[in-house]
Structures are given as C-alpha cells and as structure tokens.
C-alpha cells in the first residue's frame, strides 16, 4: 500500500462516496457525474499505488547499489594501500639493485686494471727473463778464472 494513502482515509472516503451516491440518486444527472468521479478516483488511486510500488522498487535498487558502492570504495582503499606498499618495496629494491650495479661495475673495472697490470708484469718478466738468458757483449761479466772470487780478492 502507498505511504501517503492509509487505510482509515480510504474507509472514510468510501463512506463519503456512499453518502454522496445516496444523495445523487435523487438527481440522475448528478448521479452520472458521481459515478464518473468514483471511476476517476479508483483509477487515480491505482495509478498512485503503481507509482509508489515503482518508487519502492527503485528505492531497493538504490540501497543495493549504495551498498555495492561502499564495498567498492573499501576495496579501492585496500588496493590503494597495497599499491603504496608495493611501490615502496619496489623503490627500495630498485635502489639496492642500482647499488649492486654500481658495485659490480666498479669491481669489474678494478679487475680489468688488475688483468692489465698482470699482463704488463708478465710481459716485463718475459723480457727480463730473455735478457738474463742471452747475455750481450757489452753487458757480459768477465770470464771467471779458476778459483773462487774470495781467493782472488784476498
């Protein structure tokens, strides 16, 4: 039943119509107008009741959608918090990775310098080793005589 149209008012209206019809029986033309008025009234009440039913259904739909909206907003809040935590974690991990990259690059550069130095040292050692094995005329020591060096100096 409609919100604004209550049972006591309907009963009162029906009584009033009954009284009106009794009075209108006395005057046939007025009776026809009263019957038309009663028909209009019945149709109007039905239309109002239909509108109220549609309004009530729409109100239920609104409540359902408002509840869904509240749930979605809560989900968005939760997901936003999770996104912030993931972004913070990613930021820290990316900074750590960048530090690893820097350390690796520095270590590789130092290692390459060590390799270059080792290669240079090896080349120098090979050259010196070759020079020591092949004495040249200008740098050769005098031939040793029989006996030790100690004996010659004494």
PDB file of C-alpha atoms in Angstrom:
ATOM      1  CA  UNK A   1       0.000   0.000   0.000  1.00  0.00           C
ATOM      2  CA  UNK A   2       1.174   3.532  -0.571  1.00  0.00           C
ATOM      3  CA  UNK A   3       2.937   5.593   2.041  1.00  0.00           C
ATOM      4  CA  UNK A   4       0.678   8.600   1.935  1.00  0.00           C
ATOM      5  CA  UNK A   5      -2.593   6.766   1.426  1.00  0.00           C
ATOM      6  CA  UNK A   6      -3.576   4.990   4.632  1.00  0.00           C
ATOM      7  CA  UNK A   7      -6.476   2.626   5.380  1.00  0.00           C
ATOM      8  CA  UNK A   8      -8.552   4.964   7.616  1.00  0.00           C
ATOM      9  CA  UNK A   9      -8.538   7.654   4.929  1.00  0.00           C
ATOM     10  CA  UNK A  10      -9.698   5.168   2.301  1.00  0.00           C
ATOM     11  CA  UNK A  11     -12.535   3.912   4.517  1.00  0.00           C
ATOM     12  CA  UNK A  12     -13.602   7.481   5.219  1.00  0.00           C
ATOM     13  CA  UNK A  13     -13.524   8.282   1.515  1.00  0.00           C
ATOM     14  CA  UNK A  14     -15.672   5.221   0.690  1.00  0.00           C
ATOM     15  CA  UNK A  15     -18.257   6.281   3.313  1.00  0.00           C
ATOM     16  CA  UNK A  16     -18.284   9.771   1.907  1.00  0.00           C
ATOM     17  CA  UNK A  17     -18.799   8.374  -1.597  1.00  0.00           C
ATOM     18  CA  UNK A  18     -21.679   6.196  -0.336  1.00  0.00           C
ATOM     19  CA  UNK A  19     -23.376   9.200   1.200  1.00  0.00           C
ATOM     20  CA  UNK A  20     -22.763  11.171  -1.960  1.00  0.00           C
ATOM     21  CA  UNK A  21     -24.282   8.391  -4.103  1.00  0.00           C
ATOM     22  CA  UNK A  22     -27.406   8.256  -1.932  1.00  0.00           C
ATOM     23  CA  UNK A  23     -27.788  11.973  -2.373  1.00  0.00           C
ATOM     24  CA  UNK A  24     -27.118  11.758  -6.073  1.00  0.00           C
ATOM     25  CA  UNK A  25     -29.830   9.149  -6.605  1.00  0.00           C
ATOM     26  CA  UNK A  26     -32.220  11.928  -6.120  1.00  0.00           C
ATOM     27  CA  UNK A  27     -30.752  13.758  -9.073  1.00  0.00           C
ATOM     28  CA  UNK A  28     -29.967  11.424 -12.006  1.00  0.00           C
ATOM     29  CA  UNK A  29     -27.635  13.847 -13.799  1.00  0.00           C
ATOM     30  CA  UNK A  30     -25.601  14.309 -10.665  1.00  0.00           C
ATOM     31  CA  UNK A  31     -25.581  10.557 -10.179  1.00  0.00           C
ATOM     32  CA  UNK A  32     -23.852  10.120 -13.521  1.00  0.00           C
ATOM     33  CA  UNK A  33     -21.259  12.710 -12.554  1.00  0.00           C
ATOM     34  CA  UNK A  34     -20.750  10.967  -9.204  1.00  0.00           C
ATOM     35  CA  UNK A  35     -20.211   7.617 -10.931  1.00  0.00           C
ATOM     36  CA  UNK A  36     -17.666   9.220 -13.238  1.00  0.00           C
ATOM     37  CA  UNK A  37     -15.998  10.843 -10.221  1.00  0.00           C
ATOM     38  CA  UNK A  38     -15.855   7.458  -8.449  1.00  0.00           C
ATOM     39  CA  UNK A  39     -14.328   5.869 -11.567  1.00  0.00           C
ATOM     40  CA  UNK A  40     -11.725   8.634 -11.807  1.00  0.00           C
ATOM     41  CA  UNK A  41     -10.973   8.255  -8.122  1.00  0.00           C
ATOM     42  CA  UNK A  42     -10.447   4.490  -8.432  1.00  0.00           C
ATOM     43  CA  UNK A  43      -8.184   4.991 -11.438  1.00  0.00           C
ATOM     44  CA  UNK A  44      -6.220   7.735  -9.644  1.00  0.00           C
ATOM     45  CA  UNK A  45      -5.719   5.560  -6.539  1.00  0.00           C
ATOM     46  CA  UNK A  46      -4.500   2.679  -8.738  1.00  0.00           C
ATOM     47  CA  UNK A  47      -2.046   4.963 -10.571  1.00  0.00           C
ATOM     48  CA  UNK A  48      -0.730   6.333  -7.283  1.00  0.00           C
ATOM     49  CA  UNK A  49      -0.314   2.813  -5.907  1.00  0.00           C
ATOM     50  CA  UNK A  50       1.564   1.763  -9.080  1.00  0.00           C
ATOM     51  CA  UNK A  51       3.842   4.791  -8.782  1.00  0.00           C
ATOM     52  CA  UNK A  52       4.504   4.000  -5.117  1.00  0.00           C
ATOM     53  CA  UNK A  53       5.357   0.384  -5.989  1.00  0.00           C
ATOM     54  CA  UNK A  54       7.767   1.563  -8.686  1.00  0.00           C
ATOM     55  CA  UNK A  55       9.274   4.048  -6.240  1.00  0.00           C
ATOM     56  CA  UNK A  56       9.723   1.317  -3.612  1.00  0.00           C
ATOM     57  CA  UNK A  57      11.445  -0.966  -6.152  1.00  0.00           C
ATOM     58  CA  UNK A  58      13.709   1.884  -7.231  1.00  0.00           C
ATOM     59  CA  UNK A  59      14.497   2.625  -3.577  1.00  0.00           C
ATOM     60  CA  UNK A  60      15.526  -1.033  -3.054  1.00  0.00           C
ATOM     61  CA  UNK A  61      17.774  -0.813  -6.129  1.00  0.00           C
ATOM     62  CA  UNK A  62      19.331   2.408  -4.816  1.00  0.00           C
ATOM     63  CA  UNK A  63      20.075   0.774  -1.449  1.00  0.00           C
ATOM     64  CA  UNK A  64      21.636  -2.228  -3.174  1.00  0.00           C
ATOM     65  CA  UNK A  65      23.826  -0.034  -5.381  1.00  0.00           C
ATOM     66  CA  UNK A  66      24.834   2.164  -2.435  1.00  0.00           C
ATOM     67  CA  UNK A  67      25.910  -0.975  -0.579  1.00  0.00           C
ATOM     68  CA  UNK A  68      27.893  -2.117  -3.629  1.00  0.00           C
ATOM     69  CA  UNK A  69      29.429   1.359  -3.917  1.00  0.00           C
ATOM     70  CA  UNK A  70      30.547   1.217  -0.274  1.00  0.00           C
ATOM     71  CA  UNK A  71      32.149  -2.191  -0.829  1.00  0.00           C
ATOM     72  CA  UNK A  72      33.945  -0.978  -3.963  1.00  0.00           C
ATOM     73  CA  UNK A  73      35.216   2.118  -2.159  1.00  0.00           C
ATOM     74  CA  UNK A  74      36.551  -0.111   0.619  1.00  0.00           C
ATOM     75  CA  UNK A  75      38.223  -2.354  -1.961  1.00  0.00           C
ATOM     76  CA  UNK A  76      39.766   0.719  -3.600  1.00  0.00           C
ATOM     77  CA  UNK A  77      41.089   1.878  -0.223  1.00  0.00           C
ATOM     78  CA  UNK A  78      42.605  -1.530   0.481  1.00  0.00           C
ATOM     79  CA  UNK A  79      44.107  -1.777  -3.020  1.00  0.00           C
ATOM     80  CA  UNK A  80      45.479   1.763  -2.752  1.00  0.00           C
ATOM     81  CA  UNK A  81      47.221   0.842   0.498  1.00  0.00           C
ATOM     82  CA  UNK A  82      48.621  -2.325  -1.089  1.00  0.00           C
ATOM     83  CA  UNK A  83      49.797  -0.338  -4.116  1.00  0.00           C
ATOM     84  CA  UNK A  84      51.595   2.140  -1.864  1.00  0.00           C
ATOM     85  CA  UNK A  85      53.343  -0.712  -0.019  1.00  0.00           C
ATOM     86  CA  UNK A  86      54.342  -2.401  -3.289  1.00  0.00           C
ATOM     87  CA  UNK A  87      55.639   0.903  -4.688  1.00  0.00           C
ATOM     88  CA  UNK A  88      57.689   1.486  -1.532  1.00  0.00           C
ATOM     89  CA  UNK A  89      59.098  -2.051  -1.677  1.00  0.00           C
ATOM     90  CA  UNK A  90      59.899  -1.667  -5.374  1.00  0.00           C
ATOM     91  CA  UNK A  91      61.637   1.627  -4.734  1.00  0.00           C
ATOM     92  CA  UNK A  92      63.850   0.087  -2.045  1.00  0.00           C
ATOM     93  CA  UNK A  93      64.651  -2.948  -4.173  1.00  0.00           C
ATOM     94  CA  UNK A  94      65.466  -0.827  -7.216  1.00  0.00           C
ATOM     95  CA  UNK A  95      67.806   1.336  -5.122  1.00  0.00           C
ATOM     96  CA  UNK A  96      69.520  -1.813  -3.833  1.00  0.00           C
ATOM     97  CA  UNK A  97      69.785  -3.193  -7.366  1.00  0.00           C
ATOM     98  CA  UNK A  98      71.316   0.088  -8.549  1.00  0.00           C
ATOM     99  CA  UNK A  99      73.850  -0.171  -5.719  1.00  0.00           C
ATOM    100  CA  UNK A 100      74.668  -3.724  -6.842  1.00  0.00           C
ATOM    101  CA  UNK A 101      75.088  -2.496 -10.421  1.00  0.00           C
ATOM    102  CA  UNK A 102      77.456   0.256  -9.263  1.00  0.00           C
ATOM    103  CA  UNK A 103      79.479  -2.157  -7.089  1.00  0.00           C
ATOM    104  CA  UNK A 104      79.675  -4.709  -9.919  1.00  0.00           C
ATOM    105  CA  UNK A 105      80.800  -2.036 -12.403  1.00  0.00           C
ATOM    106  CA  UNK A 106      83.486  -0.762 -10.015  1.00  0.00           C
ATOM    107  CA  UNK A 107      84.663  -4.307  -9.263  1.00  0.00           C
ATOM    108  CA  UNK A 108      84.806  -5.213 -12.954  1.00  0.00           C
ATOM    109  CA  UNK A 109      86.791  -2.038 -13.707  1.00  0.00           C
ATOM    110  CA  UNK A 110      89.245  -2.803 -10.906  1.00  0.00           C
ATOM    111  CA  UNK A 111      89.515  -6.400 -12.081  1.00  0.00           C
ATOM    112  CA  UNK A 112      90.275  -5.225 -15.640  1.00  0.00           C
ATOM    113  CA  UNK A 113      93.032  -2.977 -14.263  1.00  0.00           C
ATOM    114  CA  UNK A 114      94.451  -5.942 -12.346  1.00  0.00           C
ATOM    115  CA  UNK A 115      94.376  -8.047 -15.525  1.00  0.00           C
ATOM    116  CA  UNK A 116      96.114  -5.284 -17.497  1.00  0.00           C
ATOM    117  CA  UNK A 117      98.730  -4.902 -14.777  1.00  0.00           C
ATOM    118  CA  UNK A 118      99.234  -8.666 -14.657  1.00  0.00           C
ATOM    119  CA  UNK A 119      99.663  -8.778 -18.422  1.00  0.00           C
ATOM    120  CA  UNK A 120     102.147  -5.906 -18.272  1.00  0.00           C
ATOM    121  CA  UNK A 121     104.037  -7.589 -15.441  1.00  0.00           C
ATOM    122  CA  UNK A 122     104.116 -10.867 -17.334  1.00  0.00           C
ATOM    123  CA  UNK A 123     105.472  -9.130 -20.426  1.00  0.00           C
ATOM    124  CA  UNK A 124     108.170  -7.393 -18.356  1.00  0.00           C
ATOM    125  CA  UNK A 125     109.126 -10.677 -16.677  1.00  0.00           C
ATOM    126  CA  UNK A 126     109.346 -12.475 -20.009  1.00  0.00           C
ATOM    127  CA  UNK A 127     111.551  -9.722 -21.451  1.00  0.00           C
ATOM    128  CA  UNK A 128     113.817  -9.671 -18.414  1.00  0.00           C
ATOM    129  CA  UNK A 129     113.966 -13.448 -18.382  1.00  0.00           C
ATOM    130  CA  UNK A 130     115.001 -13.435 -22.025  1.00  0.00           C
ATOM    131  CA  UNK A 131     117.611 -10.750 -21.350  1.00  0.00           C
ATOM    132  CA  UNK A 132     119.048 -12.751 -18.478  1.00  0.00           C
ATOM    133  CA  UNK A 133     119.390 -15.894 -20.572  1.00  0.00           C
ATOM    134  CA  UNK A 134     121.099 -14.131 -23.504  1.00  0.00           C
ATOM    135  CA  UNK A 135     123.990 -12.033 -22.273  1.00  0.00           C
ATOM    136  CA  UNK A 136     125.103  -9.357 -24.684  1.00  0.00           C
ATOM    137  CA  UNK A 137     128.752  -8.440 -25.391  1.00  0.00           C
ATOM    138  CA  UNK A 138     128.623  -5.125 -23.646  1.00  0.00           C
ATOM    139  CA  UNK A 139     126.913  -6.306 -20.544  1.00  0.00           C
ATOM    140  CA  UNK A 140     128.643  -9.683 -20.107  1.00  0.00           C
ATOM    141  CA  UNK A 141     130.743 -10.167 -16.977  1.00  0.00           C
ATOM    142  CA  UNK A 142     134.449 -11.044 -17.368  1.00  0.00           C
ATOM    143  CA  UNK A 143     135.177 -14.744 -17.566  1.00  0.00           C
ATOM    144  CA  UNK A 144     135.983 -16.301 -14.233  1.00  0.00           C
ATOM    145  CA  UNK A 145     139.356 -17.735 -13.579  1.00  0.00           C
ATOM    146  CA  UNK A 146     139.978 -20.865 -11.737  1.00  0.00           C
ATOM    147  CA  UNK A 147     139.204 -20.430  -8.116  1.00  0.00           C
ATOM    148  CA  UNK A 148     136.576 -18.579  -6.266  1.00  0.00           C
ATOM    149  CA  UNK A 149     136.139 -14.883  -6.109  1.00  0.00           C
ATOM    150  CA  UNK A 150     137.157 -14.915  -2.451  1.00  0.00           C
ATOM    151  CA  UNK A 151     140.534 -16.220  -3.279  1.00  0.00           C
ATOM    152  CA  UNK A 152     141.126 -13.547  -5.884  1.00  0.00           C
ATOM    153  CA  UNK A 153     140.281 -10.708  -3.582  1.00  0.00           C
ATOM    154  CA  UNK A 154     142.474 -11.868  -0.734  1.00  0.00           C
TER     155      UNK A 154
END
